[in-house]
PDB file of C-alpha atoms in Angstrom:
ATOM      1  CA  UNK A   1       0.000   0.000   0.000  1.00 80.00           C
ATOM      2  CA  UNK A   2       1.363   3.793  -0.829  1.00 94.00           C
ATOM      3  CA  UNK A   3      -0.382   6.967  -0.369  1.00 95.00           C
ATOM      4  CA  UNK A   4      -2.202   8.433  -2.641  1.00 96.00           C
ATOM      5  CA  UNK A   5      -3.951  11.989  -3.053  1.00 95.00           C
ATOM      6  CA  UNK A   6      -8.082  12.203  -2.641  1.00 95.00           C
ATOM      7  CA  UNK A   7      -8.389  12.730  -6.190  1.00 95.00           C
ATOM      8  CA  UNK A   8      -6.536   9.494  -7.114  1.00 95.00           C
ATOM      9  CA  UNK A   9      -8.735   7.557  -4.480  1.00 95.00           C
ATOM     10  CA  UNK A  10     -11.450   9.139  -5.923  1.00 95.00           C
ATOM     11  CA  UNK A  11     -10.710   8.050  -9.399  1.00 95.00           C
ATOM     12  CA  UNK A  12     -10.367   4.510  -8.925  1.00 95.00           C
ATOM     13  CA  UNK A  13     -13.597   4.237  -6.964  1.00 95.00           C
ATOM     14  CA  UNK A  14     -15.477   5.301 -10.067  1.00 95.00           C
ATOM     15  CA  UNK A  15     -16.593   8.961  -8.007  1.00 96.00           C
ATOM     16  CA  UNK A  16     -16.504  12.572  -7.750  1.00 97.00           C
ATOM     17  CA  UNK A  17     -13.971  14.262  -5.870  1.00 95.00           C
ATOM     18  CA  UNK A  18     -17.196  15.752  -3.938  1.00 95.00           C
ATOM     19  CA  UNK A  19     -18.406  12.598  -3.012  1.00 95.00           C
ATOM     20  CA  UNK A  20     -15.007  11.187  -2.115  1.00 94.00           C
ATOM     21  CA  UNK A  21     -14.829  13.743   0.403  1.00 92.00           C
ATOM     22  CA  UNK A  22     -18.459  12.858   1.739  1.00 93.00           C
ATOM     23  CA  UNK A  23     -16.850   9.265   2.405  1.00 92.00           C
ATOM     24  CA  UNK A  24     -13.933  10.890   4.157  1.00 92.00           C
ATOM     25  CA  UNK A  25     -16.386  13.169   6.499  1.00 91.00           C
ATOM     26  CA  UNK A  26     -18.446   9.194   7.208  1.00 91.00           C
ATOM     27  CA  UNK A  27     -15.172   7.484   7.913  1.00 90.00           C
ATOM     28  CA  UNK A  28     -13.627  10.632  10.292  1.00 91.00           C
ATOM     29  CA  UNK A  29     -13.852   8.691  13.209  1.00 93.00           C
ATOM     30  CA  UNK A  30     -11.352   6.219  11.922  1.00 91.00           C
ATOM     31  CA  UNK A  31      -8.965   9.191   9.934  1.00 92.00           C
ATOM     32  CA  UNK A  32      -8.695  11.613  12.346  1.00 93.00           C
ATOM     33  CA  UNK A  33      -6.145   9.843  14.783  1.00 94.00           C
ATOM     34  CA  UNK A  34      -3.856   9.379  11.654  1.00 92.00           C
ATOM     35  CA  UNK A  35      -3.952  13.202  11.854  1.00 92.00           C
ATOM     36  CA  UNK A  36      -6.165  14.120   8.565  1.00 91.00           C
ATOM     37  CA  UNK A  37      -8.843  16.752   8.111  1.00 85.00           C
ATOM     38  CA  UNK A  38     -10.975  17.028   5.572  1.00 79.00           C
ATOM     39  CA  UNK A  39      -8.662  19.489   4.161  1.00 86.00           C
ATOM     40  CA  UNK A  40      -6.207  16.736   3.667  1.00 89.00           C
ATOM     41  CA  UNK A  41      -4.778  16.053   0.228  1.00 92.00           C
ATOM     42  CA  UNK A  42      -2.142  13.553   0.412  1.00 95.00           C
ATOM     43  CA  UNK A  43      -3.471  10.108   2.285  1.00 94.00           C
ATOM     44  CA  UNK A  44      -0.995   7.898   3.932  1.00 95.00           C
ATOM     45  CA  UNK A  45      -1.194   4.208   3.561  1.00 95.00           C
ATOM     46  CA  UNK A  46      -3.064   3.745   6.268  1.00 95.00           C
ATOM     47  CA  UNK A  47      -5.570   6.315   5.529  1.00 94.00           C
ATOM     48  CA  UNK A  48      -6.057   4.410   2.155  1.00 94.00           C
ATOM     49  CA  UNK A  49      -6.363   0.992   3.604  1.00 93.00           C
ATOM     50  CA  UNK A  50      -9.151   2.314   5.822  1.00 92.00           C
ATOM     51  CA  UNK A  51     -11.137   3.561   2.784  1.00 93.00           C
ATOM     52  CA  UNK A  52      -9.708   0.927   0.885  1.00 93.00           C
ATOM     53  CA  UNK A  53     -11.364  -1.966   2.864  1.00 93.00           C
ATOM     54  CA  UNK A  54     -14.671  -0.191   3.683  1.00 92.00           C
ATOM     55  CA  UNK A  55     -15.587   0.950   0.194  1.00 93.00           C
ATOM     56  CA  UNK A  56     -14.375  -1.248  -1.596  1.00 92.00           C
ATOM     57  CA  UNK A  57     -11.656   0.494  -3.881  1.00 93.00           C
ATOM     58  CA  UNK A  58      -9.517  -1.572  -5.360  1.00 90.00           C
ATOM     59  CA  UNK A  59      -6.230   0.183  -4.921  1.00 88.00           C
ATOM     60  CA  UNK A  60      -3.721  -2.373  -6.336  1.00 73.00           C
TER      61      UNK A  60
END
């Protein structure tokens, strides 16, 4: 797993930037501790396993 910006994420799950950043705002609880805001453009690998596994984005 590498990081990857929102708009990357948001391009292999078939979405919008917009709604990519709906997801984040859901999944917050989980994100914030890794230290990201919604303002956040970069994701570390954790960050993108977390979104990863719960919707289903096939990152690799």
């Amino acid at each position: 797993m590498k990081s990857y910006t929102k708009a990357q994420l948001a391009d292999m799950a078939g979405v919008s930037l917009r709604t990519f950043s709906r997801w984040m705002a859901e999944r917050e609880a989980d994100l914030r501790p890794l230290g990201l805001t919604k303002h956040s453009h970069i994701l570390p690998p954790k960050a993108v396993k977390i979104l990863a596994d719960f919707y289903g984005i096939d990152v690799e």
